[in-house]
Short mmCIF file of C-alpha atoms in Angstrom, two decimals:
data_model
loop_
_atom_site.label_atom_id
_atom_site.label_comp_id
_atom_site.label_asym_id
_atom_site.label_seq_id
_atom_site.Cartn_x
_atom_site.Cartn_y
_atom_site.Cartn_z
CA MET A 1 118.86 97.05 99.02
CA LYS A 2 117.01 95.53 101.98
CA ASN A 3 118.81 97.51 104.67
CA TYR A 4 118.83 100.86 102.88
CA LYS A 5 116.47 103.72 103.70
CA ILE A 6 113.45 104.29 101.47
CA ASN A 7 115.04 107.41 99.93
CA THR A 8 117.90 105.28 98.62
CA LYS A 9 115.53 102.57 97.41
CA CYS A 10 113.58 105.16 95.38
CA VAL A 11 116.76 106.05 93.53
CA GLN A 12 118.57 102.73 93.21
CA GLY A 13 116.15 99.92 94.10
CA GLY A 14 115.22 97.12 91.72
CA TYR A 15 118.20 97.29 89.40
CA THR A 16 121.95 96.92 89.91
CA PRO A 17 123.96 97.12 86.69
CA GLY A 18 126.88 94.79 86.16
CA ASN A 19 130.28 95.72 84.80
CA GLY A 20 129.83 97.70 81.58
CA GLU A 21 126.01 97.51 81.68
CA PRO A 22 123.65 100.52 81.34
CA ARG A 23 123.51 102.70 84.45
CA GLN A 24 119.87 103.55 83.79
CA ILE A 25 117.27 100.79 83.60
CA PRO A 26 117.29 99.79 79.91
CA ILE A 27 114.13 99.87 77.82
CA VAL A 28 113.78 96.38 76.38
CA GLN A 29 111.35 97.32 73.61
CA SER A 30 110.86 93.85 72.23
CA THR A 31 107.84 91.59 72.15
CA THR A 32 109.84 88.37 71.94
CA PHE A 33 113.12 86.78 73.00
CA LYS A 34 115.30 84.33 71.08
CA TYR A 35 116.56 80.94 72.34
CA ASP A 36 119.00 78.42 70.90
CA THR A 37 116.86 75.32 71.49
CA SER A 38 113.27 74.35 72.10
CA GLU A 39 114.42 72.71 75.33
CA ASP A 40 115.68 76.03 76.64
CA MET A 41 112.35 77.69 75.95
CA GLY A 42 110.44 74.69 77.28
CA LYS A 43 112.01 75.14 80.71
CA LEU A 44 110.58 78.66 80.81
CA PHE A 45 107.10 77.44 79.95
CA ASP A 46 107.39 74.78 82.66
CA LEU A 47 108.46 77.45 85.20
CA GLU A 48 111.68 75.51 85.75
CA ALA A 49 114.00 78.34 84.67
CA GLU A 50 114.04 82.13 84.86
CA GLY A 51 113.95 84.20 81.71
CA TYR A 52 111.74 85.84 79.12
CA PHE A 53 109.90 84.58 76.07
CA TYR A 54 107.02 87.02 75.49
CA THR A 55 106.55 90.52 76.87
CA ARG A 56 102.85 90.00 77.62
CA LEU A 57 103.98 87.79 80.48
CA GLN A 58 107.27 89.34 81.53
CA ASN A 59 109.77 91.93 80.35
CA PRO A 60 113.11 92.90 81.93
CA THR A 61 112.27 96.62 82.09
CA ASN A 62 108.96 95.94 83.79
CA ASP A 63 110.52 93.47 86.20
CA PHE A 64 113.24 95.91 87.30
CA VAL A 65 110.64 98.58 88.08
CA ALA A 66 108.30 96.10 89.77
CA ALA A 67 111.21 94.94 91.94
CA LYS A 68 111.81 98.54 93.02
CA ILE A 69 108.18 98.98 94.03
CA ALA A 70 108.30 95.69 95.96
CA GLU A 71 111.35 96.97 97.86
CA LEU A 72 109.62 100.26 98.61
CA GLU A 73 106.55 98.51 100.01
CA GLY A 74 108.50 95.82 101.86
CA GLY A 75 107.05 93.00 99.76
CA THR A 76 108.57 89.87 98.27
CA ALA A 77 107.26 90.08 94.70
CA ALA A 78 105.48 92.54 92.43
CA MET A 79 104.15 93.01 88.92
CA LEU A 80 103.15 95.94 86.73
CA THR A 81 99.80 96.28 84.97
CA SER A 82 98.37 98.61 82.34
CA SER A 83 96.47 100.73 84.89
CA GLY A 84 95.47 100.96 88.54
CA GLN A 85 92.08 99.52 87.65
CA ALA A 86 93.78 96.48 86.13
CA ALA A 87 95.92 96.09 89.26
CA ASN A 88 92.87 96.07 91.55
CA PHE A 89 90.97 93.69 89.29
CA PHE A 90 93.89 91.28 89.02
CA ALA A 91 94.57 91.40 92.77
CA LEU A 92 90.97 90.43 93.54
CA PHE A 93 90.28 88.05 90.65
CA ASN A 94 93.50 86.15 91.37
CA ILE A 95 91.82 84.68 94.46
CA CYS A 96 88.11 85.09 93.63
CA GLU A 97 85.86 83.24 91.21
CA ALA A 98 82.15 82.78 90.57
CA GLY A 99 80.52 82.18 93.95
CA SER A 100 83.09 84.18 95.92
CA HIS A 101 82.36 87.14 98.18
CA ILE A 102 84.38 90.30 98.87
CA VAL A 103 84.21 92.69 101.83
CA ALA A 104 85.13 96.23 100.79
CA SER A 105 85.24 99.70 102.28
CA SER A 106 82.30 101.75 101.02
CA THR A 107 84.33 104.90 100.39
CA ILE A 108 86.71 103.52 97.76
CA TYR A 109 87.28 105.24 94.41
CA GLY A 110 84.12 105.24 92.28
CA GLY A 111 85.74 103.36 89.41
CA THR A 112 86.82 100.55 91.74
CA PHE A 113 83.40 100.57 93.44
CA ASN A 114 81.80 100.04 90.03
CA LEU A 115 84.36 97.37 89.08
CA ILE A 116 83.48 95.31 92.15
CA SER A 117 79.76 96.02 92.44
CA VAL A 118 78.79 95.82 88.75
CA THR A 119 81.42 94.21 86.52
CA MET A 120 82.63 91.55 88.95
CA ALA A 121 79.04 90.91 90.01
CA LYS A 122 78.35 89.88 86.40
CA MET A 123 81.11 87.31 86.87
CA GLY A 124 79.28 85.83 89.86
CA ILE A 125 81.34 87.54 92.58
CA ASP A 126 79.33 89.17 95.37
CA VAL A 127 80.35 92.08 97.59
CA THR A 128 79.36 93.70 100.85
CA PHE A 129 80.39 97.32 101.28
CA ILE A 130 80.91 98.60 104.79
CA SER A 131 81.79 101.99 106.20
CA PRO A 132 85.48 102.41 107.02
CA ASP A 133 84.28 103.86 110.34
CA CYS A 134 82.48 100.64 111.34
CA SER A 135 83.11 98.93 114.65
CA GLU A 136 84.99 95.64 114.85
CA GLU A 137 81.69 93.90 115.59
CA GLU A 138 80.01 95.41 112.53
CA LEU A 139 82.98 94.49 110.36
CA ASN A 140 83.12 90.88 111.50
CA ALA A 141 79.36 90.52 110.98
CA VAL A 142 79.58 91.01 107.19
CA PHE A 143 81.93 88.10 106.54
CA GLN A 144 80.46 85.02 104.89
CA GLU A 145 81.59 81.44 104.36
CA ASN A 146 82.52 82.34 100.79
CA THR A 147 84.41 85.57 101.62
CA ARG A 148 87.79 85.48 99.90
CA ALA A 149 89.23 88.99 100.32
CA VAL A 150 88.92 92.33 102.09
CA PHE A 151 89.61 95.49 100.11
CA GLY A 152 90.17 99.13 101.06
CA GLU A 153 92.20 102.26 100.32
CA THR A 154 94.72 103.80 102.71
CA ILE A 155 93.38 107.26 101.79
CA ALA A 156 90.20 107.00 99.75
CA ASN A 157 89.82 108.85 96.46
CA PRO A 158 88.09 111.32 96.55
CA ALA A 159 86.44 110.86 99.98
CA LEU A 160 89.86 111.20 101.71
CA THR A 161 88.80 108.83 104.50
CA VAL A 162 91.72 107.17 106.29
CA LEU A 163 91.39 103.41 106.73
CA ASP A 164 92.15 101.76 110.06
CA ILE A 165 94.40 99.18 108.44
CA GLU A 166 95.07 97.18 111.60
CA LYS A 167 91.33 96.84 112.31
CA PHE A 168 90.60 95.57 108.80
CA ALA A 169 93.67 93.30 108.80
CA LYS A 170 92.66 91.74 112.12
CA ALA A 171 89.17 91.00 110.84
CA ALA A 172 90.42 89.61 107.52
CA HIS A 173 92.94 87.31 109.17
CA SER A 174 90.47 86.08 111.78
CA HIS A 175 88.32 84.87 108.89
CA GLY A 176 91.26 83.36 106.98
CA VAL A 177 91.40 85.82 104.07
CA PRO A 178 93.93 88.45 102.94
CA LEU A 179 93.62 92.22 103.19
CA ILE A 180 94.23 94.06 99.90
CA ILE A 181 95.05 97.76 100.23
CA ASP A 182 95.19 100.37 97.46
CA ASN A 183 98.03 102.63 98.63
CA THR A 184 97.98 105.05 95.69
CA PHE A 185 97.56 108.37 97.54
CA PRO A 186 100.14 108.11 100.36
CA THR A 187 102.59 105.93 98.37
CA PRO A 188 105.12 103.83 100.34
CA VAL A 189 106.95 107.07 101.21
CA ASN A 190 104.15 108.02 103.62
CA CYS A 191 102.61 104.65 104.47
CA ARG A 192 103.59 101.00 104.04
CA PRO A 193 100.40 99.01 104.67
CA ILE A 194 102.28 95.70 104.89
CA GLU A 195 103.83 96.92 108.14
CA TRP A 196 100.27 97.30 109.53
CA GLY A 197 99.02 93.87 108.44
CA ALA A 198 98.06 94.22 104.78
CA ASP A 199 98.82 91.19 102.61
CA ILE A 200 98.56 92.62 99.10
CA VAL A 201 99.17 96.25 98.10
CA THR A 202 98.03 97.86 94.84
CA HIS A 203 98.80 101.17 93.16
CA SER A 204 97.65 103.33 90.34
CA THR A 205 101.18 104.27 89.36
CA THR A 206 99.62 106.89 87.08
CA LYS A 207 99.36 109.13 90.14
CA TYR A 208 102.19 110.15 92.51
CA MET A 209 104.54 107.32 91.55
CA ASP A 210 104.74 108.61 87.98
CA GLY A 211 103.94 112.10 89.21
CA HIS A 212 104.07 113.90 85.87
CA GLY A 213 100.98 112.76 83.99
CA ALA A 214 103.16 110.89 81.50
CA ALA A 215 102.18 107.22 81.70
CA VAL A 216 99.13 105.26 82.81
CA GLY A 217 99.98 102.18 84.86
CA GLY A 218 99.38 100.01 87.90
CA ALA A 219 101.25 97.72 90.28
CA ILE A 220 100.55 94.80 92.62
CA VAL A 221 102.86 93.93 95.53
CA ASP A 222 102.69 90.71 97.57
CA SER A 223 103.81 90.86 101.19
CA GLY A 224 104.79 87.19 101.03
CA LYS A 225 103.23 86.69 104.47
CA PHE A 226 99.81 85.18 103.82
CA ASP A 227 99.80 81.38 104.20
CA TRP A 228 97.62 80.23 101.31
CA MET A 229 98.18 76.54 102.06
CA LYS A 230 96.61 77.02 105.48
CA TYR A 231 93.28 77.57 103.69
CA PRO A 232 93.39 75.27 100.62
CA ASP A 233 89.59 75.10 100.35
CA LYS A 234 89.33 78.89 100.17
CA PHE A 235 92.06 79.34 97.56
CA PRO A 236 92.03 76.34 95.21
CA GLY A 237 93.57 78.42 92.43
CA LEU A 238 96.76 78.68 94.46
CA CYS A 239 96.61 75.42 96.38
CA THR A 240 95.55 72.85 93.76
CA PRO A 241 97.10 71.99 90.37
CA ASP A 242 96.50 74.50 87.59
CA GLU A 243 95.66 72.30 84.62
CA SER A 244 95.95 75.29 82.30
CA TYR A 245 99.62 75.54 83.23
CA HIS A 246 101.14 72.07 83.36
CA GLY A 247 99.44 71.16 86.63
CA VAL A 248 101.60 73.45 88.75
CA THR A 249 100.44 74.12 92.30
CA TYR A 250 101.61 77.68 92.86
CA ALA A 251 101.62 77.72 96.66
CA GLU A 252 103.71 74.54 96.76
CA ARG A 253 106.15 75.46 94.00
CA PHE A 254 106.69 79.11 94.89
CA GLY A 255 105.73 79.32 98.57
CA LYS A 256 104.14 82.25 100.39
CA GLU A 257 106.69 84.64 98.91
CA GLY A 258 106.03 84.04 95.22
CA ALA A 259 102.81 82.13 94.66
CA PHE A 260 100.40 85.06 94.32
CA ILE A 261 102.38 87.08 91.77
CA THR A 262 103.42 83.99 89.78
CA LYS A 263 99.81 82.87 89.39
CA CYS A 264 98.72 86.42 88.58
CA THR A 265 101.34 86.60 85.83
CA THR A 266 101.14 83.13 84.30
CA GLN A 267 97.35 82.92 84.45
CA LEU A 268 95.69 86.35 84.47
CA MET A 269 98.24 88.34 82.49
CA ARG A 270 98.51 85.47 80.04
CA ASP A 271 94.74 85.36 79.48
CA LEU A 272 93.72 89.01 79.90
CA GLY A 273 96.86 90.79 78.75
CA CYS A 274 96.61 94.05 80.75
CA ILE A 275 100.32 94.69 80.32
CA GLN A 276 102.26 97.87 81.03
CA SER A 277 104.53 98.75 78.12
CA PRO A 278 108.31 98.82 78.75
CA GLN A 279 108.33 102.47 77.66
CA HIS A 280 105.75 103.36 80.32
CA ALA A 281 107.68 101.35 82.91
CA PHE A 282 110.75 103.42 82.05
CA TYR A 283 108.80 106.67 82.58
CA LEU A 284 107.45 105.28 85.85
CA ASN A 285 110.95 104.60 87.11
CA LEU A 286 111.97 108.20 86.41
CA GLY A 287 109.10 109.28 88.64
CA LEU A 288 110.01 106.79 91.37
CA GLU A 289 113.55 108.18 91.53
CA SER A 290 112.22 111.49 92.87
CA LEU A 291 109.18 110.19 94.78
CA HIS A 292 110.81 110.64 98.19
CA VAL A 293 111.61 114.27 97.34
CA ARG A 294 108.22 115.12 95.85
CA MET A 295 105.86 113.65 98.45
CA PRO A 296 106.91 115.97 101.31
CA ARG A 297 106.26 118.98 99.06
CA HIS A 298 102.83 117.67 98.06
CA VAL A 299 101.99 117.24 101.74
CA GLU A 300 103.38 120.68 102.66
CA ASN A 301 101.28 122.34 99.97
CA GLY A 302 98.16 120.34 100.83
CA GLN A 303 98.47 121.26 104.50
CA ALA A 304 98.99 124.97 103.74
CA VAL A 305 96.04 125.09 101.35
CA ALA A 306 93.78 123.21 103.78
CA GLU A 307 94.65 125.58 106.63
CA PHE A 308 94.00 128.62 104.42
CA LEU A 309 90.64 127.30 103.20
CA GLU A 310 89.47 126.32 106.67
CA LYS A 311 89.63 129.99 107.72
CA HIS A 312 88.01 131.43 104.60
CA PRO A 313 84.45 132.80 104.95
CA GLN A 314 83.35 131.43 101.55
CA VAL A 315 84.15 127.84 102.56
CA SER A 316 81.67 125.61 104.40
CA TYR A 317 84.14 122.89 105.34
CA VAL A 318 87.51 121.43 104.39
CA ASN A 319 88.32 117.72 104.20
CA TYR A 320 92.01 117.02 104.87
CA SER A 321 93.30 114.56 107.45
CA GLY A 322 96.18 116.85 108.44
CA LEU A 323 93.76 119.30 110.06
CA PRO A 324 93.15 118.77 113.81
CA SER A 325 89.44 119.34 113.12
CA ASN A 326 89.29 116.37 110.72
CA LYS A 327 87.61 113.20 111.98
CA TYR A 328 90.56 111.12 110.72
CA TYR A 329 93.24 113.28 112.31
CA GLU A 330 94.19 110.73 115.01
CA LEU A 331 94.20 107.80 112.54
CA ALA A 332 96.34 109.87 110.21
CA LYS A 333 98.85 110.54 112.99
CA LYS A 334 99.11 106.77 113.50
CA TYR A 335 99.36 105.58 109.88
CA LEU A 336 100.59 108.75 108.18
CA PRO A 337 102.94 110.49 110.64
CA ASN A 338 104.73 112.30 107.80
CA GLY A 339 101.47 113.38 106.16
CA GLY A 340 99.19 111.72 103.64
CA CYS A 341 99.01 113.40 100.26
CA GLY A 342 98.35 116.69 98.53
CA VAL A 343 94.66 116.21 97.74
CA VAL A 344 92.20 118.52 99.53
CA SER A 345 88.44 118.74 99.12
CA PHE A 346 86.21 121.60 100.27
CA GLU A 347 82.67 122.90 99.83
CA LEU A 348 81.82 126.46 98.87
CA LYS A 349 78.87 128.07 100.67
CA GLY A 350 77.41 129.42 97.45
CA GLY A 351 76.81 125.97 95.97
CA ARG A 352 76.84 125.33 92.23
CA ALA A 353 76.96 128.98 91.16
CA ALA A 354 79.87 129.73 93.49
CA ALA A 355 81.74 126.65 92.29
CA GLU A 356 81.31 127.60 88.63
CA THR A 357 82.60 131.13 89.28
CA PHE A 358 85.49 129.84 91.34
CA MET A 359 86.58 127.33 88.69
CA LYS A 360 86.38 129.90 85.87
CA ASN A 361 88.68 132.26 87.73
CA LEU A 362 91.48 129.84 88.59
CA LYS A 363 94.69 130.84 86.83
CA LEU A 364 97.41 128.54 88.20
CA ALA A 365 95.38 125.44 89.03
CA ALA A 366 94.23 123.60 85.90
CA ILE A 367 90.79 122.01 85.50
CA GLU A 368 91.51 118.31 84.98
CA THR A 369 90.06 114.89 85.78
CA HIS A 370 93.37 113.98 87.36
CA VAL A 371 95.05 114.01 90.75
CA ALA A 372 98.47 113.43 92.28
CA ASP A 373 100.43 115.33 89.64
CA ALA A 374 103.41 117.69 89.79
CA ARG A 375 101.03 120.40 88.54
CA THR A 376 98.08 121.54 90.66
CA CYS A 377 94.69 120.56 89.28
CA CYS A 378 91.10 121.14 90.35
CA LEU A 379 87.75 119.52 89.70
CA ASN A 380 84.13 120.38 90.50
CA PRO A 381 82.35 117.01 90.32
CA ALA A 382 78.91 118.61 89.87
CA THR A 383 79.94 120.09 86.52
CA SER A 384 82.13 117.21 85.35
CA THR A 385 82.24 113.65 86.65
CA HIS A 386 78.80 113.88 88.35
CA ARG A 387 77.10 116.36 85.99
CA GLN A 388 74.21 113.99 85.25
CA MET A 389 72.97 114.34 88.85
CA THR A 390 70.63 116.97 90.30
CA ASP A 391 71.73 119.07 93.27
CA GLN A 392 69.57 116.91 95.55
CA GLN A 393 71.10 113.71 94.19
CA LEU A 394 74.58 115.18 94.62
CA GLN A 395 73.83 116.02 98.24
CA GLU A 396 72.53 112.51 98.91
CA ALA A 397 75.67 111.03 97.34
CA GLY A 398 77.90 113.12 99.59
CA VAL A 399 79.15 115.18 96.67
CA PRO A 400 77.39 118.56 97.06
CA ALA A 401 77.21 120.90 94.08
CA GLY A 402 79.69 123.30 95.69
CA LEU A 403 82.34 120.64 96.30
CA ILE A 404 85.83 121.22 94.90
CA ARG A 405 88.61 118.63 94.78
CA MET A 406 92.06 120.16 94.56
CA SER A 407 95.26 118.20 94.02
CA CYS A 408 98.16 120.38 95.17
CA GLY A 409 101.22 120.03 92.98
CA LEU A 410 104.82 121.10 93.50
CA GLU A 411 104.42 124.84 92.96
CA ASP A 412 105.14 127.39 95.70
CA LYS A 413 102.41 127.21 98.34
CA GLU A 414 102.10 130.99 98.50
CA ASP A 415 101.33 131.08 94.78
CA LEU A 416 98.69 128.38 95.20
CA ILE A 417 97.04 130.25 98.05
CA ALA A 418 97.12 133.50 96.08
CA ASP A 419 95.38 131.75 93.16
CA LEU A 420 92.72 130.40 95.51
CA GLN A 421 92.25 133.82 97.08
CA GLN A 422 91.64 135.64 93.82
CA ALA A 423 89.26 132.93 92.59
CA LEU A 424 87.33 133.10 95.86
CA ASP A 425 87.25 136.90 95.68
CA ALA A 426 85.50 136.62 92.32
CA ILE A 427 82.47 134.99 93.97
CA ALA A 428 79.84 137.70 94.46
#
């Protein structure tokens, strides 16, 4: 599938049935696999043969879908995880250990921010957060001798900042570490970070890739371009024998193209078990088959809604990179020429009271703690995810009480705008 367009890869990538085999990716709903001899199974445990012995490590359904995502992103290997959070944790922990340091964009998703700053800190891994708008000099200044990875999001959730991928990739590579990019919001249909210098790409497949709110999941894709053996002291887990797995040295045995994902599977998935079920992988593939059709509609609706809101007298500001007034407009034209996503955020002038009235009067858009779905959903952080904070604390956190996050689905844009209009009209 290498030479096919991304639209074709969405539909047919990852799996080619043989003569008389299922046309659709089969669901291999089995925990275990049978072998004729112990020697046959032993070769699998020694990583000397390909095959399956326990679904916690690998499953054919999952591997077919992971292969499709690798093709879409332009990577050499991929794996599925139980959630996007698991994917980000695995991607970082695969090359970090106690005493390591991470450089991360400060505007990343709050759950990932907490994962790195609190949970991984308890494991002895330090982090320095830096604004995605920093200069090259400021970025290079935060690297340390023990820095092992740089992390950011193509489009941050929910800040909607657009990362200058080339700037962060240049800094990471000059310090001998990989750049890990969460590409959940644009998906590979609208941006392929590997083409801009990213080394590892992660996804919460729960969002646009699934697209229907049916299955929680995550994915990790390796570009196959980072030379781990060039920095053996930085990445001993990949460049020295793994005594917990027969003394294999992953970077030697599997090269740049396969070392990262193989270690992540045989070591982290084996020990932590954050597996995606074959049933969920099957649902995910159904979403991937229409991803190239859905993303343009999400972008079209997001753009139309953003333009409508920007002109409305009840709205203080609109945050959407497709608007010429947005500070990330030029970066978005570079990295996201076909648009970014369907998520729009905006602040109502009337603050908390206006937001509460607005949310109560929505008819088409559902109130959900979810984004990137076929159905439009809305959230007012002040009355939900951030409800423990005062209005002053919300303002200081950059999440004012009147802020609304709207994820535009696949409905008709005129219907979405009409719903917004009547809800805004209800504000006294």
